[in-house]
Amino acid sequence: MAGGGMAPLGVKQERAAQYKGRVTRHVIMACVVAAVGGCIFGYDIGISGGVTSMDPFLEKFFPTVYHQKNSGSQNNYCKYDNQGLAAFTSSLYLAGLVASLAASPVTRNYGRKTSIICGGISFFMGATLNAVAVNLGMLILGRILLGVGIGFGNQAVPVYLSEMAPVHLRGGLNMMFQLATTLGILTANLINYGTQHLGSWGWRLSLGLAAVPALLMTIGGSFLPETPNSLIEMGRIDEGRRVLERIRGTHEVDAEFQDMVEASELANSIEHPFRNIIEKRNLPQLAMAIFMPAFQILGGINSILFYAPVLFQSMGFGSNASLISSVLTGVVLCGSTLISIALVDKVGRRKLLISGGIQMVLCQVIVATILGLKFGDDQQLSKGFSIVVVLVVCLFVLAFGWSWGPLGWTVPSEIFALETRSAGQSITVAVNLLFTFAIAQSFLSLLCGLRFGIFLFFSVWIVIMTLFVYYFVPETKGVPIEEMVLLWRKHWFWHRFVPAVALEDGDAKPSKNIN
């Protein structure tokens, strides 16, 4: 912290009831443009699985896998077991991990808008390079550039959305990021279904079209207003108030503005956000930044989204049927995200996370049981059981889409105090990408080694993460983003880590501990 006198204490009292404002066109336009960042993330998740099941792509870059797939003698679970092929998918997320950490000082010192534009430019360059790749080196370099774009975009966009949204609609508007992600996945699945019939260049079109949302994010980002929180943090206080009045549609913003100013005073007293975030008083937020994104991936969803065509082909589906099944899961994921948007600010985060976790674990166990009893190394699923597997996978995706999909991003993005917000979101993204990289790199080998047990492996993690929410995640519905620190002081477990603040005259007494 900066030397000289006592450090500011940040937000000291609850003013949420005094917040004024409505959803203005400025908020809607900003959220739509910013959420395109989710679209590029989703597009890549969906596109890579389809491309890696296309014969022309495999024959050009991964001939060993191509021969394994078409030899007919390979174990069903091991047809695609190849570390090079896994590296094609996972290299992006390793690059994104590093980029998300590098994005933190950019987001804090130069604004959320700058990081969004940087992410769009890098993703555009990576998509272009992938589309024209003639060897594996060009392909991997393109994936690395895509990863840098995702690292910057995923670090900045959720924070941008949380800061722009009115408190009573923050959950729903923040989920624009996840909705855009699911639309990107669905779009990628539909494009893969079409380009598989285009012969040797179909995969190039699939990879190259990722440049479209990247271009939209770059151009749209240049027209976005900076968030008032960021402007105030950078010392542009008057401009921050003007933007706040414009996006809230009223001049009566004194309470929200005062919260931002108090949070900014503390933020600007912190010289090293990453060092500050590991202090005892920030342990609750740090725990959320680590466990929420880790659990989101350990539930197994990315294995299905990355490798859906590969997974369904391994189960005996034809290439057309596997891609159609992937499109179906994409439709379900998109629809379930709309359910979450409608419910999150009414029923709250905790109920959605817990109910989603229960349904997810049941689905994983059912799929494991069917595959264990009816599908072997050289045995195909019957048509009836194949339909059941697809339906249960869709139910799994449905549960994820209304719970851990959007809320795995929403909860971490809304809980950090301003002084650690950029660093906290960087940790959230880095952890997410670290586990995404690990699962993407190891899934094909795990599928080969564990067979149907891979679904039981994920189900154990779902049980753990559901219990974590029940005991340790407080309800953040309706709590202003700058007053989250007050929430931790009321929690039955986390209050012991967060120091109390002496009440000023007129301050409300803290309420009883909450879950």
Coordinates of C-alpha atoms in Angstrom, one line a residue:
M1 CA 0.0 0.0 0.0
A2 CA 1.0 3.6 -0.5
G3 CA 2.7 5.1 2.5
G4 CA 1.5 8.0 4.7
G5 CA -1.4 7.8 7.1
M6 CA -4.1 5.2 7.5
A7 CA -5.3 3.5 4.3
P8 CA -8.9 4.1 3.2
L9 CA -11.3 1.4 4.3
G10 CA -13.4 1.3 1.1
V11 CA -17.2 1.0 1.3
K12 CA -18.3 1.3 4.9
Q13 CA -22.0 1.3 4.8
E14 CA -24.9 -0.2 2.8
R15 CA -26.5 2.2 0.3
A16 CA -28.1 -0.3 -2.0
A17 CA -31.7 0.9 -1.2
Q18 CA -30.7 4.4 -2.3
Y19 CA -29.5 3.3 -5.8
K20 CA -31.5 4.9 -8.7
G21 CA -31.5 4.1 -12.4
R22 CA -33.0 1.9 -15.1
V23 CA -31.8 -0.1 -18.0
T24 CA -30.9 2.4 -20.7
R25 CA -30.0 1.9 -24.4
H26 CA -26.4 2.7 -23.4
V27 CA -26.3 -0.3 -21.1
I28 CA -28.0 -2.7 -23.6
M29 CA -25.7 -1.7 -26.5
A30 CA -22.6 -1.9 -24.3
C31 CA -23.6 -5.3 -23.0
V32 CA -24.4 -6.7 -26.4
V33 CA -21.1 -5.5 -27.9
A34 CA -19.0 -6.6 -24.9
A35 CA -20.7 -10.0 -24.8
V36 CA -19.5 -10.8 -28.3
G37 CA -16.3 -11.6 -26.4
G38 CA -18.2 -14.7 -25.1
C39 CA -19.1 -15.6 -28.7
I40 CA -15.5 -15.9 -29.8
F41 CA -14.8 -18.1 -26.7
G42 CA -17.8 -20.3 -27.5
Y43 CA -17.1 -20.5 -31.2
D44 CA -13.6 -21.9 -30.5
I45 CA -15.0 -24.4 -28.0
G46 CA -17.5 -25.7 -30.6
I47 CA -15.3 -25.5 -33.7
S48 CA -12.3 -27.4 -32.5
G49 CA -14.2 -30.6 -31.7
G50 CA -15.9 -30.7 -35.1
V51 CA -12.7 -29.9 -37.0
T52 CA -10.7 -32.6 -35.2
S53 CA -13.3 -35.2 -36.4
M54 CA -13.0 -34.2 -40.1
D55 CA -11.0 -36.6 -42.2
P56 CA -9.3 -34.0 -44.5
F57 CA -8.0 -32.1 -41.4
L58 CA -6.8 -35.2 -39.7
E59 CA -5.1 -36.5 -42.9
K60 CA -3.2 -33.3 -43.4
F61 CA -2.0 -32.6 -39.8
F62 CA -2.5 -35.8 -37.8
P63 CA -2.2 -38.7 -40.2
T64 CA -1.6 -41.2 -37.4
V65 CA -5.0 -40.4 -35.9
Y66 CA -6.6 -40.5 -39.4
H67 CA -5.3 -44.1 -39.9
Q68 CA -6.3 -45.1 -36.3
K69 CA -9.8 -43.8 -36.9
N70 CA -10.3 -45.6 -40.2
S71 CA -8.4 -48.8 -39.5
G72 CA -11.3 -50.5 -37.8
S73 CA -9.0 -52.4 -35.5
Q74 CA -8.5 -49.7 -32.8
N75 CA -10.3 -49.9 -29.4
N76 CA -13.4 -47.7 -29.6
Y77 CA -12.4 -45.6 -26.6
C78 CA -8.9 -45.0 -28.0
K79 CA -9.4 -44.0 -31.6
Y80 CA -8.5 -40.4 -31.0
D81 CA -5.9 -40.9 -28.3
N82 CA -3.1 -38.7 -29.5
Q83 CA -1.2 -36.0 -27.6
G84 CA -0.5 -33.9 -30.7
L85 CA -4.2 -33.8 -31.5
A86 CA -5.0 -32.9 -27.9
A87 CA -2.3 -30.1 -28.0
F88 CA -4.1 -28.6 -31.0
T89 CA -7.1 -28.0 -28.7
S90 CA -5.3 -27.3 -25.4
S91 CA -2.5 -25.0 -26.6
L92 CA -5.0 -22.1 -26.9
Y93 CA -6.0 -22.4 -23.3
L94 CA -2.4 -22.5 -22.0
A95 CA -1.7 -19.3 -24.0
G96 CA -4.9 -17.8 -22.6
L97 CA -3.8 -18.6 -19.1
V98 CA -0.6 -16.5 -19.5
A99 CA -2.4 -13.7 -21.3
S100 CA -5.1 -13.4 -18.7
L101 CA -2.5 -12.6 -16.1
A102 CA -0.8 -10.1 -18.4
A103 CA -4.2 -8.5 -19.0
S104 CA -4.7 -7.6 -15.4
P105 CA -2.5 -4.4 -15.3
V106 CA -3.8 -3.4 -18.7
T107 CA -7.4 -3.6 -17.5
R108 CA -6.7 -1.8 -14.3
N109 CA -4.4 1.0 -15.6
Y110 CA -5.9 1.5 -19.1
G111 CA -9.4 0.4 -18.7
R112 CA -11.7 -2.6 -19.5
K113 CA -12.3 -1.3 -23.0
T114 CA -8.6 -1.4 -23.9
S115 CA -8.3 -5.1 -22.9
I116 CA -11.5 -5.9 -24.9
I117 CA -10.0 -4.3 -28.1
C118 CA -6.6 -6.1 -27.6
G119 CA -8.4 -9.4 -27.2
G120 CA -10.4 -8.9 -30.4
I121 CA -7.3 -8.0 -32.5
S122 CA -5.3 -11.0 -31.3
F123 CA -8.2 -13.4 -31.9
F124 CA -8.6 -12.0 -35.4
M125 CA -5.0 -12.6 -36.2
G126 CA -5.1 -16.2 -34.8
A127 CA -8.2 -17.1 -36.8
T128 CA -6.7 -15.8 -40.0
L129 CA -3.5 -17.7 -39.5
N130 CA -5.4 -20.9 -38.7
A131 CA -7.5 -20.6 -41.9
V132 CA -4.3 -20.4 -44.1
A133 CA -2.2 -22.9 -42.2
V134 CA -0.1 -25.2 -44.3
N135 CA 1.7 -27.0 -41.5
L136 CA 1.3 -27.9 -37.8
G137 CA 3.6 -25.0 -36.7
M138 CA 1.3 -22.4 -38.3
L139 CA -1.7 -24.1 -36.8
I140 CA -0.3 -24.1 -33.3
L141 CA 0.9 -20.4 -33.6
G142 CA -2.6 -19.5 -34.7
R143 CA -4.0 -21.3 -31.7
I144 CA -1.7 -19.4 -29.4
L145 CA -2.8 -16.0 -30.8
L146 CA -6.4 -17.1 -30.3
G147 CA -5.5 -18.0 -26.7
V148 CA -4.1 -14.5 -26.1
G149 CA -7.4 -13.0 -27.5
I150 CA -9.4 -15.2 -25.1
G151 CA -7.2 -14.4 -22.2
F152 CA -7.7 -10.6 -22.6
G153 CA -11.4 -10.9 -23.5
N154 CA -12.4 -13.3 -20.7
Q155 CA -10.5 -11.2 -18.2
A156 CA -12.2 -7.9 -19.2
V157 CA -15.7 -8.7 -20.5
P158 CA -17.2 -10.2 -17.3
V159 CA -15.9 -7.3 -15.2
Y160 CA -17.2 -4.8 -17.8
L161 CA -20.6 -6.3 -17.7
S162 CA -20.8 -6.4 -13.9
E163 CA -19.8 -2.8 -13.6
M164 CA -22.2 -1.5 -16.3
A165 CA -25.3 -3.4 -15.2
P166 CA -27.8 -2.0 -12.6
V167 CA -27.5 -3.9 -9.4
H168 CA -31.1 -5.4 -9.6
L169 CA -30.3 -6.8 -13.1
R170 CA -26.6 -7.5 -12.8
G171 CA -26.9 -11.3 -12.8
G172 CA -29.1 -11.4 -15.9
L173 CA -27.1 -8.8 -17.9
N174 CA -23.8 -10.4 -16.8
M175 CA -25.0 -13.6 -18.3
M176 CA -24.9 -12.0 -21.7
F177 CA -21.4 -13.3 -21.7
Q178 CA -22.5 -16.9 -21.2
L179 CA -25.4 -16.5 -23.6
A180 CA -23.0 -15.3 -26.3
T181 CA -20.7 -18.2 -25.4
T182 CA -23.5 -20.7 -26.0
L183 CA -24.5 -19.0 -29.2
G184 CA -20.9 -19.2 -30.4
I185 CA -20.9 -23.0 -29.6
L186 CA -24.2 -23.5 -31.4
T187 CA -23.0 -21.5 -34.4
A188 CA -19.7 -23.5 -34.6
N189 CA -21.6 -26.8 -34.5
L190 CA -23.9 -25.7 -37.3
I191 CA -20.9 -24.5 -39.4
N192 CA -19.1 -27.7 -38.8
Y193 CA -22.1 -29.7 -40.0
G194 CA -22.1 -27.7 -43.2
T195 CA -18.4 -27.5 -43.9
Q196 CA -17.8 -31.2 -43.5
H197 CA -19.4 -31.7 -46.9
L198 CA -17.1 -29.1 -48.6
G199 CA -14.1 -31.5 -49.1
S200 CA -10.5 -30.7 -48.3
W201 CA -11.1 -27.0 -47.5
G202 CA -14.1 -27.2 -45.3
W203 CA -12.0 -27.2 -42.1
R204 CA -10.3 -23.9 -43.3
L205 CA -13.7 -22.2 -43.5
S206 CA -14.7 -23.5 -40.0
L207 CA -11.5 -22.1 -38.5
G208 CA -11.4 -18.9 -40.5
L209 CA -14.9 -17.8 -39.7
A210 CA -13.8 -17.2 -36.1
A211 CA -12.5 -13.9 -37.5
V212 CA -16.0 -12.6 -37.8
P213 CA -16.9 -12.2 -34.1
A214 CA -13.4 -11.1 -33.4
L215 CA -13.8 -8.3 -35.9
L216 CA -17.1 -7.4 -34.4
M217 CA -15.6 -7.2 -30.9
T218 CA -12.7 -5.1 -32.1
I219 CA -14.8 -2.6 -34.0
G220 CA -17.6 -2.6 -31.5
G221 CA -15.2 -2.2 -28.6
S222 CA -13.9 1.0 -30.0
F223 CA -17.3 2.6 -29.6
L224 CA -17.9 1.3 -26.0
P225 CA -17.9 3.7 -23.1
E226 CA -15.5 3.0 -20.3
T227 CA -17.1 1.9 -17.1
P228 CA -17.6 4.6 -14.5
N229 CA -15.8 2.4 -11.9
S230 CA -12.7 2.2 -14.2
L231 CA -12.8 6.0 -14.9
I232 CA -13.0 6.8 -11.2
E233 CA -10.2 4.4 -10.4
M234 CA -8.0 6.1 -13.1
G235 CA -8.7 9.5 -11.5
R236 CA -11.2 10.8 -14.1
I237 CA -13.9 11.3 -11.4
D238 CA -16.0 13.9 -13.2
E239 CA -16.1 11.9 -16.4
G240 CA -17.0 8.8 -14.3
R241 CA -20.0 10.6 -12.8
R242 CA -21.2 11.7 -16.3
V243 CA -20.9 8.2 -17.7
L244 CA -22.8 6.8 -14.6
E245 CA -25.6 9.3 -15.1
R246 CA -25.8 8.5 -18.8
I247 CA -25.9 4.7 -18.3
R248 CA -28.4 4.9 -15.4
G249 CA -30.7 7.4 -17.1
T250 CA -30.9 9.7 -14.1
H251 CA -28.9 12.4 -12.3
E252 CA -29.8 10.9 -8.9
V253 CA -26.7 8.6 -8.7
D254 CA -25.2 10.1 -5.5
A255 CA -25.4 6.8 -3.5
E256 CA -23.9 4.6 -6.2
F257 CA -21.3 7.3 -7.1
Q258 CA -20.2 7.6 -3.4
D259 CA -19.7 3.8 -3.2
M260 CA -17.5 3.9 -6.3
V261 CA -15.5 6.8 -4.9
E262 CA -14.9 5.1 -1.6
A263 CA -13.9 1.9 -3.3
S264 CA -11.6 3.8 -5.6
E265 CA -9.8 5.5 -2.7
L266 CA -8.9 2.1 -1.4
A267 CA -8.1 0.7 -4.8
N268 CA -5.6 3.6 -5.5
S269 CA -3.9 3.0 -2.2
I270 CA -3.0 -0.6 -3.3
E271 CA 0.3 -0.7 -5.3
H272 CA 0.4 -4.5 -5.8
P273 CA -3.1 -6.0 -6.4
F274 CA -1.8 -9.6 -6.7
R275 CA 0.1 -9.3 -3.4
N276 CA -2.9 -7.7 -1.8
I277 CA -5.3 -10.3 -2.9
I278 CA -3.6 -13.0 -0.9
E279 CA -4.0 -11.1 2.4
K280 CA -6.2 -12.8 5.0
R281 CA -9.1 -10.3 4.5
N282 CA -9.4 -11.1 0.8
L283 CA -9.4 -14.9 1.4
P284 CA -13.1 -15.4 0.7
Q285 CA -12.9 -13.7 -2.7
L286 CA -9.7 -15.5 -3.5
A287 CA -11.3 -18.9 -2.7
M288 CA -14.2 -18.1 -5.0
A289 CA -11.8 -17.0 -7.8
I290 CA -10.0 -20.4 -7.5
F291 CA -12.8 -22.9 -6.8
M292 CA -15.7 -21.6 -8.9
P293 CA -13.8 -21.7 -12.2
A294 CA -12.0 -25.0 -11.3
F295 CA -15.3 -26.7 -10.4
Q296 CA -16.9 -25.3 -13.5
I297 CA -14.4 -27.3 -15.7
L298 CA -14.1 -30.4 -13.4
G299 CA -17.8 -31.0 -13.8
G300 CA -16.9 -32.3 -17.3
I301 CA -18.8 -29.9 -19.5
N302 CA -15.8 -28.9 -21.7
S303 CA -15.0 -32.5 -22.4
I304 CA -18.5 -32.8 -24.0
L305 CA -18.3 -29.4 -25.8
F306 CA -14.7 -29.8 -27.1
Y307 CA -15.0 -33.4 -28.1
A308 CA -18.7 -34.0 -28.7
P309 CA -18.3 -35.2 -32.3
V310 CA -15.2 -37.3 -31.3
L311 CA -17.1 -38.6 -28.2
F312 CA -20.2 -39.6 -30.2
Q313 CA -18.1 -41.2 -32.9
S314 CA -16.3 -43.2 -30.3
M315 CA -19.7 -44.5 -29.1
G316 CA -20.5 -45.7 -32.6
F317 CA -22.3 -42.8 -34.1
G318 CA -21.5 -42.0 -37.8
S319 CA -19.9 -38.7 -38.7
N320 CA -23.2 -37.0 -39.7
A321 CA -25.0 -38.3 -36.6
S322 CA -22.2 -37.2 -34.3
L323 CA -22.2 -33.7 -35.6
I324 CA -26.1 -33.5 -35.5
S325 CA -25.9 -34.6 -31.8
S326 CA -23.4 -31.8 -31.2
V327 CA -25.8 -29.3 -32.8
L328 CA -28.5 -30.7 -30.5
T329 CA -26.4 -30.2 -27.4
G330 CA -25.6 -26.7 -28.6
V331 CA -29.3 -25.8 -28.9
V332 CA -30.0 -27.1 -25.4
L333 CA -27.1 -25.2 -23.9
C334 CA -28.3 -21.9 -25.5
G335 CA -31.9 -22.4 -24.4
S336 CA -30.9 -23.3 -20.9
T337 CA -28.8 -20.1 -20.6
L338 CA -32.0 -18.1 -21.4
I339 CA -33.7 -19.9 -18.5
S340 CA -30.8 -18.8 -16.2
I341 CA -31.1 -15.2 -17.3
A342 CA -34.8 -15.2 -16.5
L343 CA -34.3 -16.8 -13.1
V344 CA -31.0 -15.6 -11.7
D345 CA -32.2 -12.3 -10.3
K346 CA -35.4 -13.8 -9.0
V347 CA -34.4 -17.1 -7.3
G348 CA -30.7 -16.3 -6.7
R349 CA -27.4 -17.9 -7.5
R350 CA -27.3 -20.6 -4.9
K351 CA -30.5 -22.3 -5.8
L352 CA -29.6 -22.5 -9.4
L353 CA -26.1 -23.8 -8.7
I354 CA -27.3 -26.5 -6.2
S355 CA -30.2 -27.7 -8.4
G356 CA -28.0 -27.8 -11.5
G357 CA -25.3 -29.8 -9.6
I358 CA -27.8 -32.5 -8.5
Q359 CA -29.1 -33.0 -12.1
M360 CA -25.6 -33.0 -13.5
V361 CA -24.4 -35.8 -11.2
L362 CA -27.4 -38.0 -11.9
C363 CA -26.8 -37.6 -15.7
Q364 CA -23.1 -38.5 -15.4
V365 CA -23.9 -41.7 -13.4
I366 CA -26.6 -42.7 -15.9
V367 CA -24.3 -42.3 -18.9
A368 CA -21.5 -44.2 -17.1
T369 CA -23.9 -47.1 -16.3
I370 CA -25.2 -47.4 -19.9
L371 CA -21.7 -47.4 -21.4
G372 CA -20.4 -49.8 -18.7
L373 CA -23.2 -52.3 -19.4
K374 CA -23.9 -51.9 -23.1
F375 CA -20.7 -50.5 -24.8
G376 CA -17.4 -52.2 -24.9
D377 CA -14.0 -52.0 -26.7
D378 CA -15.4 -53.4 -29.9
Q379 CA -19.1 -53.3 -29.2
Q380 CA -21.4 -50.6 -30.5
L381 CA -24.4 -49.1 -28.8
S382 CA -27.8 -50.1 -30.1
K383 CA -30.0 -47.4 -31.6
G384 CA -32.2 -47.3 -28.5
F385 CA -29.4 -46.9 -26.1
S386 CA -27.7 -44.4 -28.4
I387 CA -30.8 -42.2 -28.2
V388 CA -30.9 -42.5 -24.4
V389 CA -27.3 -41.4 -24.2
V390 CA -27.9 -38.4 -26.3
L391 CA -31.0 -37.4 -24.3
V392 CA -29.1 -37.8 -21.0
V393 CA -26.2 -35.8 -22.3
C394 CA -28.7 -33.1 -23.3
L395 CA -30.2 -33.1 -19.8
F396 CA -26.6 -32.7 -18.4
V397 CA -26.0 -29.8 -20.7
L398 CA -29.4 -28.3 -19.8
A399 CA -28.5 -28.4 -16.1
F400 CA -25.1 -26.9 -16.7
G401 CA -26.5 -24.2 -18.8
W402 CA -28.8 -22.8 -16.1
S403 CA -26.3 -23.2 -13.3
W404 CA -22.5 -23.6 -13.5
G405 CA -22.2 -22.4 -17.1
P406 CA -23.2 -18.8 -16.6
L407 CA -22.8 -18.6 -12.8
G408 CA -19.2 -20.0 -12.9
W409 CA -18.4 -16.6 -14.5
T410 CA -21.0 -14.4 -12.9
V411 CA -20.3 -15.0 -9.2
P412 CA -16.5 -14.5 -9.4
S413 CA -16.9 -11.3 -11.5
E414 CA -19.2 -9.6 -9.0
I415 CA -17.6 -10.3 -5.6
F416 CA -14.3 -8.5 -5.8
A417 CA -13.6 -5.1 -4.3
L418 CA -12.4 -2.5 -6.8
E419 CA -8.8 -2.6 -5.6
T420 CA -8.5 -6.3 -6.4
R421 CA -11.1 -6.7 -9.2
S422 CA -8.8 -6.8 -12.2
A423 CA -6.3 -9.1 -10.4
G424 CA -9.2 -11.3 -9.1
Q425 CA -10.8 -11.7 -12.5
S426 CA -7.3 -12.5 -13.9
I427 CA -7.0 -15.3 -11.4
T428 CA -10.5 -16.5 -12.2
V429 CA -9.8 -16.7 -15.9
A430 CA -6.3 -18.2 -15.4
V431 CA -7.7 -21.0 -13.2
N432 CA -10.5 -21.6 -15.7
L433 CA -8.0 -21.8 -18.5
L434 CA -5.5 -23.9 -16.5
F435 CA -8.1 -26.6 -15.8
T436 CA -9.5 -26.3 -19.3
F437 CA -6.0 -26.9 -20.7
A438 CA -5.5 -29.9 -18.4
I439 CA -8.8 -31.5 -19.3
A440 CA -8.4 -30.7 -23.0
Q441 CA -4.9 -32.2 -23.1
S442 CA -5.8 -35.3 -21.0
F443 CA -9.4 -36.1 -21.9
L444 CA -8.6 -38.4 -24.9
S445 CA -6.1 -40.3 -22.9
L446 CA -8.5 -40.5 -19.9
L447 CA -11.2 -41.7 -22.1
C448 CA -8.9 -44.4 -23.5
G449 CA -7.7 -45.4 -20.0
L450 CA -10.8 -45.0 -17.8
R451 CA -13.4 -45.8 -20.5
F452 CA -16.9 -45.3 -19.1
G453 CA -15.3 -44.5 -15.7
I454 CA -14.5 -41.0 -17.0
F455 CA -18.1 -40.0 -16.4
L456 CA -17.9 -41.3 -12.8
F457 CA -14.7 -39.3 -12.4
F458 CA -16.6 -36.1 -13.3
S459 CA -19.6 -37.0 -11.2
V460 CA -17.4 -37.1 -8.0
W461 CA -16.3 -33.6 -8.7
I462 CA -19.9 -32.4 -9.2
V463 CA -20.8 -33.7 -5.8
I464 CA -17.8 -31.9 -4.2
M465 CA -18.6 -28.6 -6.0
T466 CA -22.3 -28.8 -5.0
L467 CA -21.4 -29.2 -1.4
F468 CA -19.0 -26.3 -1.7
V469 CA -21.8 -24.0 -2.9
Y470 CA -24.1 -25.2 -0.1
Y471 CA -21.6 -24.4 2.7
F472 CA -19.4 -21.6 1.4
V473 CA -21.0 -19.5 -1.4
P474 CA -23.2 -16.7 -0.1
E475 CA -26.2 -15.4 -2.0
T476 CA -25.1 -12.3 -4.0
K477 CA -28.5 -11.5 -5.5
G478 CA -29.4 -7.8 -5.1
V479 CA -26.1 -6.9 -3.4
P480 CA -24.3 -3.9 -5.0
I481 CA -20.9 -4.8 -6.5
E482 CA -19.1 -2.2 -4.3
E483 CA -20.8 -3.5 -1.1
M484 CA -19.8 -7.2 -1.5
V485 CA -17.3 -6.8 1.3
L486 CA -20.2 -6.3 3.7
L487 CA -21.6 -9.6 2.6
W488 CA -18.5 -11.5 3.7
R489 CA -18.8 -10.0 7.2
K490 CA -22.2 -11.6 7.6
H491 CA -21.3 -15.1 6.4
W492 CA -21.1 -17.9 8.9
F493 CA -17.6 -19.0 7.9
W494 CA -16.0 -16.2 6.0
H495 CA -16.7 -13.4 8.6
R496 CA -13.7 -14.6 10.6
F497 CA -11.3 -13.5 7.8
V498 CA -12.8 -10.1 7.1
P499 CA -12.1 -7.4 9.6
A500 CA -15.1 -5.4 11.0
V501 CA -15.3 -1.7 10.3
A502 CA -16.3 0.7 13.0
L503 CA -19.8 2.0 12.3
E504 CA -20.3 5.7 11.6
D505 CA -23.2 7.7 12.8
G506 CA -26.3 6.7 10.9
D507 CA -24.9 3.4 9.7
A508 CA -27.1 0.3 10.0
K509 CA -26.0 -2.4 12.3
P510 CA -24.7 -5.5 10.6
S511 CA -27.3 -8.3 10.2
K512 CA -27.0 -11.8 11.4
N513 CA -24.6 -14.3 9.7
I514 CA -25.9 -15.7 6.4
N515 CA -25.1 -18.7 4.2

